[in-house]
Amino acid sequence: MWLLLAPTRLEAPFLKGEPFPFLGRMGLKGKGFVFLETGVGKVNAALALAHWASRHPVERALLFGVAGAYPEAGLGLGEAALVAEEVEADLGLEEGLKPLGFPAMAVEGKPLYNRFPLDPALTEALAALLGLPLRVGLTQDRPSESLEEAKRRAARWNAHLENMEGAAFARACLALGVPGAELRAVSNPAGVRDRGAWRLGEAVSALREAVLALL
Ligand SMILES: O=C(O)c1cccc(C(=O)CC[C@H]2O[C@@H](n3cnc4c(=O)[nH]cnc43)[C@H](O)[C@@H]2O)c1
């Protein structure tokens, strides 16, 4: 059984099931999965997983959604990837959390500051099954608002894909002991606000192909 999560139902039009209300948004109970619409942003993503997992066993969880690509991502519009590691870029100073001396969390005694792994075994198995590459995600509640800002973030954190939920989902999975993976499809060049440069439809099609191949 999969727990599938996406920030908005716009990213999951291909999922069919029995709807149910979930934290003021939508859930679906389908064949082999439960889907949760989490809402956009870090808090919503972490809350959704934690709330569901506090009441139901979770065998494995997949967060999927669209993302912005940094110039060196090696992914075109509409192309998908598995996120192997997430950076929480707005946690701590410009240099991150380490200068403050307080890790965000510890996993098996190892302090984690701004970089959080998705489940390696699950992520690598999905990448092999789906024939998708691995990339590094960067999460920030405020998206890049210019190409220059996007390039700065990419260079600062050595990241490929920008989103608003991934690091929170990764941290919640680590804290709750849930095997979690993250699938992202490129909807836009990060930092480019002109919607004419976006390809949401192509990105959602890539999500559809990958997610339905798992069910
Ligand atoms: O209006 C804008 O300039 C703008 C820029 C980036 C993203 C948005 C969104 O409303 C997207 C929210 C939603 O989609 C994910 N997403 C997609 N592209 C990006 C991006 O370039 N940077 C950050 N997040 C992105 C995100 O995870 C949200 O779920 C609007």
CSV table of C-alpha atoms and ligand atoms in Angstrom, one decimal:
chain,number,residue,atom,x,y,z
A,1,MET,CA,0.0,0.0,0.0
A,2,TRP,CA,1.3,3.4,-1.0
A,3,LEU,CA,0.7,6.6,0.8
A,4,LEU,CA,0.8,9.2,-2.0
A,5,LEU,CA,1.0,12.9,-1.3
A,6,ALA,CA,1.0,15.9,-3.5
A,7,PRO,CA,0.8,19.7,-2.7
A,8,THR,CA,-2.2,20.2,-4.9
A,9,ARG,CA,-4.9,18.1,-6.5
A,10,LEU,CA,-3.9,19.7,-9.8
A,11,GLU,CA,-0.8,17.5,-9.7
A,12,ALA,CA,-2.8,14.3,-9.3
A,13,PRO,CA,-5.8,14.5,-11.7
A,14,PHE,CA,-5.0,10.9,-12.9
A,15,LEU,CA,-5.7,9.3,-9.5
A,16,LYS,CA,-9.1,7.8,-9.0
A,17,GLY,CA,-10.7,6.7,-5.7
A,18,GLU,CA,-13.2,7.3,-3.0
A,19,PRO,CA,-12.7,10.9,-1.8
A,20,PHE,CA,-12.6,11.9,1.8
A,21,PRO,CA,-11.9,15.1,3.6
A,22,PHE,CA,-8.4,15.5,5.0
A,23,LEU,CA,-7.2,18.6,7.0
A,24,GLY,CA,-9.6,20.8,5.0
A,25,ARG,CA,-8.4,19.4,1.7
A,26,MET,CA,-8.9,16.2,-0.2
A,27,GLY,CA,-7.9,12.6,0.3
A,28,LEU,CA,-8.6,9.6,-2.0
A,29,LYS,CA,-8.7,5.9,-1.1
A,30,GLY,CA,-7.9,4.0,-4.3
A,31,LYS,CA,-6.7,0.6,-5.3
A,32,GLY,CA,-3.3,0.0,-3.7
A,33,PHE,CA,-3.0,3.6,-2.4
A,34,VAL,CA,-4.2,6.4,-0.3
A,35,PHE,CA,-3.7,9.9,-1.7
A,36,LEU,CA,-3.4,13.1,0.4
A,37,GLU,CA,-3.5,16.6,-0.9
A,38,THR,CA,-1.2,18.3,1.5
A,39,GLY,CA,-1.3,22.0,0.5
A,40,VAL,CA,1.7,24.0,-0.6
A,41,GLY,CA,4.7,24.6,1.6
A,42,LYS,CA,6.8,23.0,4.3
A,43,VAL,CA,4.4,23.1,7.2
A,44,ASN,CA,1.5,21.6,5.2
A,45,ALA,CA,3.6,18.8,3.9
A,46,ALA,CA,5.0,17.8,7.3
A,47,LEU,CA,1.6,18.2,9.0
A,48,ALA,CA,-0.2,16.0,6.4
A,49,LEU,CA,2.2,13.1,6.8
A,50,ALA,CA,2.4,13.4,10.5
A,51,HIS,CA,-1.3,13.6,10.9
A,52,TRP,CA,-2.0,10.6,8.7
A,53,ALA,CA,0.8,8.5,10.2
A,54,SER,CA,-0.3,9.2,13.7
A,55,ARG,CA,-3.5,7.4,12.9
A,56,HIS,CA,-2.5,4.8,10.3
A,57,PRO,CA,0.5,2.5,9.6
A,58,VAL,CA,2.5,3.8,6.6
A,59,GLU,CA,4.4,1.2,4.7
A,60,ARG,CA,6.0,3.6,2.3
A,61,ALA,CA,5.2,7.2,1.2
A,62,LEU,CA,5.8,9.1,-2.0
A,63,LEU,CA,5.6,12.8,-2.3
A,64,PHE,CA,5.2,13.9,-5.9
A,65,GLY,CA,4.7,17.2,-7.6
A,66,VAL,CA,6.0,19.8,-10.0
A,67,ALA,CA,9.2,21.7,-9.5
A,68,GLY,CA,11.4,24.4,-10.9
A,69,ALA,CA,14.7,23.4,-12.5
A,70,TYR,CA,17.9,25.3,-11.9
A,71,PRO,CA,20.1,25.8,-15.1
A,72,GLU,CA,22.5,23.0,-14.3
A,73,ALA,CA,19.8,20.5,-13.4
A,74,GLY,CA,20.2,18.5,-16.6
A,75,LEU,CA,16.4,18.2,-16.8
A,76,GLY,CA,14.2,19.7,-19.5
A,77,LEU,CA,10.7,21.0,-19.0
A,78,GLY,CA,8.3,18.1,-18.4
A,79,GLU,CA,11.1,15.7,-17.4
A,80,ALA,CA,11.0,13.9,-14.0
A,81,ALA,CA,13.5,12.7,-11.4
A,82,LEU,CA,13.7,11.1,-8.0
A,83,VAL,CA,15.0,13.4,-5.3
A,84,ALA,CA,17.8,11.6,-3.4
A,85,GLU,CA,18.5,14.5,-1.0
A,86,GLU,CA,16.6,17.7,0.0
A,87,VAL,CA,18.2,20.9,1.2
A,88,GLU,CA,16.1,23.1,3.5
A,89,ALA,CA,17.5,26.4,2.3
A,90,ASP,CA,15.6,28.8,4.6
A,91,LEU,CA,16.6,27.1,7.8
A,92,GLY,CA,19.2,29.1,9.7
A,93,LEU,CA,21.5,31.8,8.3
A,94,GLU,CA,22.5,32.3,4.7
A,95,GLU,CA,25.2,29.8,5.6
A,96,GLY,CA,22.6,27.4,7.0
A,97,LEU,CA,21.9,26.1,10.5
A,98,LYS,CA,25.4,24.8,11.4
A,99,PRO,CA,26.8,28.2,12.4
A,100,LEU,CA,24.0,28.4,15.0
A,101,GLY,CA,25.2,25.2,16.6
A,102,PHE,CA,21.8,23.5,16.7
A,103,PRO,CA,21.1,20.6,14.3
A,104,ALA,CA,17.6,20.3,12.8
A,105,MET,CA,17.5,16.7,14.0
A,106,ALA,CA,19.7,13.7,14.6
A,107,VAL,CA,19.4,10.4,12.7
A,108,GLU,CA,21.1,7.4,14.3
A,109,GLY,CA,23.2,9.8,16.3
A,110,LYS,CA,24.3,11.8,13.2
A,111,PRO,CA,23.4,15.5,13.4
A,112,LEU,CA,21.5,16.9,10.3
A,113,TYR,CA,21.5,20.6,9.6
A,114,ASN,CA,20.2,21.6,6.2
A,115,ARG,CA,20.4,18.4,4.1
A,116,PHE,CA,18.1,15.5,4.5
A,117,PRO,CA,18.1,12.2,2.6
A,118,LEU,CA,15.1,10.5,1.2
A,119,ASP,CA,15.0,6.7,1.9
A,120,PRO,CA,18.0,5.4,-0.2
A,121,ALA,CA,16.7,1.9,-0.8
A,122,LEU,CA,13.3,3.0,-1.9
A,123,THR,CA,14.6,5.9,-3.9
A,124,GLU,CA,17.1,3.8,-5.8
A,125,ALA,CA,14.5,1.1,-6.4
A,126,LEU,CA,12.0,3.6,-7.9
A,127,ALA,CA,14.7,5.2,-10.0
A,128,ALA,CA,15.6,1.8,-11.5
A,129,LEU,CA,12.0,0.8,-12.0
A,130,LEU,CA,11.0,4.0,-13.6
A,131,GLY,CA,14.3,4.7,-15.4
A,132,LEU,CA,14.5,8.1,-13.9
A,133,PRO,CA,17.6,10.0,-12.7
A,134,LEU,CA,18.5,11.1,-9.2
A,135,ARG,CA,18.7,14.8,-8.3
A,136,VAL,CA,19.1,17.1,-5.3
A,137,GLY,CA,16.1,19.1,-4.3
A,138,LEU,CA,16.1,22.5,-2.7
A,139,THR,CA,13.1,23.5,-0.5
A,140,GLN,CA,12.2,27.0,0.4
A,141,ASP,CA,8.8,28.4,1.4
A,142,ARG,CA,9.6,31.4,-0.8
A,143,PRO,CA,10.3,30.4,-4.4
A,144,SER,CA,13.1,32.1,-6.3
A,145,GLU,CA,11.8,35.3,-7.8
A,146,SER,CA,14.5,35.9,-10.4
A,147,LEU,CA,16.9,33.8,-12.5
A,148,GLU,CA,19.8,35.4,-10.6
A,149,GLU,CA,18.3,34.3,-7.3
A,150,ALA,CA,17.7,30.8,-8.6
A,151,LYS,CA,21.3,30.6,-9.8
A,152,ARG,CA,22.6,31.8,-6.4
A,153,ARG,CA,20.6,29.2,-4.6
A,154,ALA,CA,21.7,26.4,-6.9
A,155,ALA,CA,25.3,27.3,-6.5
A,156,ARG,CA,25.1,27.9,-2.8
A,157,TRP,CA,23.6,24.5,-2.1
A,158,ASN,CA,24.6,22.4,-5.2
A,159,ALA,CA,21.0,21.7,-5.9
A,160,HIS,CA,19.0,20.9,-9.1
A,161,LEU,CA,15.3,21.2,-8.4
A,162,GLU,CA,13.4,23.9,-6.4
A,163,ASN,CA,10.2,23.2,-4.6
A,164,MET,CA,8.3,24.2,-1.4
A,165,GLU,CA,7.7,20.9,0.4
A,166,GLY,CA,10.4,18.3,-0.1
A,167,ALA,CA,12.7,18.9,2.8
A,168,ALA,CA,9.8,19.0,5.3
A,169,PHE,CA,8.5,15.7,3.9
A,170,ALA,CA,12.0,14.2,4.1
A,171,ARG,CA,12.4,15.3,7.7
A,172,ALA,CA,9.0,14.0,8.7
A,173,CYS,CA,9.8,10.6,7.1
A,174,LEU,CA,13.1,10.5,9.0
A,175,ALA,CA,11.5,11.5,12.3
A,176,LEU,CA,8.5,9.1,11.9
A,177,GLY,CA,10.5,6.1,10.5
A,178,VAL,CA,8.5,6.1,7.3
A,179,PRO,CA,10.4,5.0,4.1
A,180,GLY,CA,9.8,8.0,1.9
A,181,ALA,CA,10.7,8.9,-1.7
A,182,GLU,CA,10.1,12.1,-3.7
A,183,LEU,CA,9.2,12.4,-7.4
A,184,ARG,CA,9.4,15.7,-9.1
A,185,ALA,CA,8.7,16.8,-12.7
A,186,VAL,CA,9.9,20.1,-14.1
A,187,SER,CA,7.2,22.6,-14.7
A,188,ASN,CA,9.3,25.7,-15.1
A,189,PRO,CA,12.8,27.2,-15.1
A,190,ALA,CA,13.3,28.2,-11.4
A,191,GLY,CA,13.2,31.9,-11.0
A,192,VAL,CA,11.2,32.5,-14.2
A,193,ARG,CA,7.8,34.0,-13.2
A,194,ASP,CA,6.5,34.3,-16.7
A,195,ARG,CA,3.8,31.6,-16.9
A,196,GLY,CA,4.3,31.5,-20.6
A,197,ALA,CA,7.6,29.7,-19.9
A,198,TRP,CA,5.9,27.1,-17.7
A,199,ARG,CA,4.8,23.7,-19.0
A,200,LEU,CA,2.5,22.4,-16.2
A,201,GLY,CA,0.7,20.0,-18.5
A,202,GLU,CA,3.8,18.3,-19.6
A,203,ALA,CA,5.1,18.0,-16.0
A,204,VAL,CA,1.8,16.5,-14.8
A,205,SER,CA,1.9,14.1,-17.7
A,206,ALA,CA,5.3,12.9,-16.5
A,207,LEU,CA,4.0,12.6,-13.0
A,208,ARG,CA,1.0,10.6,-14.3
A,209,GLU,CA,3.3,8.2,-16.2
A,210,ALA,CA,5.6,7.6,-13.2
A,211,VAL,CA,2.9,7.3,-10.5
A,212,LEU,CA,0.6,5.0,-12.4
A,213,ALA,CA,3.6,2.7,-13.2
A,214,LEU,CA,3.9,2.2,-9.4
A,215,LEU,CA,0.2,1.2,-8.9
B,1,LIG,O1,4.4,33.0,-9.1
B,1,LIG,C1,5.6,32.7,-9.0
B,1,LIG,O2,6.5,33.4,-9.4
B,1,LIG,C2,5.9,31.3,-8.6
B,1,LIG,C3,7.2,30.8,-8.7
B,1,LIG,C4,7.5,29.5,-8.3
B,1,LIG,C5,6.4,28.7,-7.9
B,1,LIG,C6,5.1,29.1,-7.8
B,1,LIG,C7,4.0,28.3,-7.4
B,1,LIG,O3,2.9,28.7,-7.2
B,1,LIG,C8,4.3,26.8,-7.4
B,1,LIG,C9,3.8,26.2,-6.1
B,1,LIG,C10,3.9,24.7,-6.1
B,1,LIG,O4,4.7,24.2,-7.2
B,1,LIG,C11,6.0,23.8,-6.8
B,1,LIG,N1,7.0,24.6,-7.6
B,1,LIG,C12,6.9,24.5,-9.0
B,1,LIG,N2,7.9,25.3,-9.5
B,1,LIG,C13,8.6,25.8,-8.4
B,1,LIG,C14,9.7,26.7,-8.3
B,1,LIG,O5,10.2,27.2,-9.3
B,1,LIG,N3,10.1,27.1,-7.1
B,1,LIG,C15,9.5,26.5,-6.0
B,1,LIG,N4,8.4,25.7,-6.0
B,1,LIG,C16,8.0,25.4,-7.2
B,1,LIG,C17,6.1,24.0,-5.3
B,1,LIG,O6,6.6,22.9,-4.6
B,1,LIG,C18,4.6,24.2,-4.9
B,1,LIG,O7,4.0,23.1,-4.5
B,1,LIG,C19,4.9,30.4,-8.2
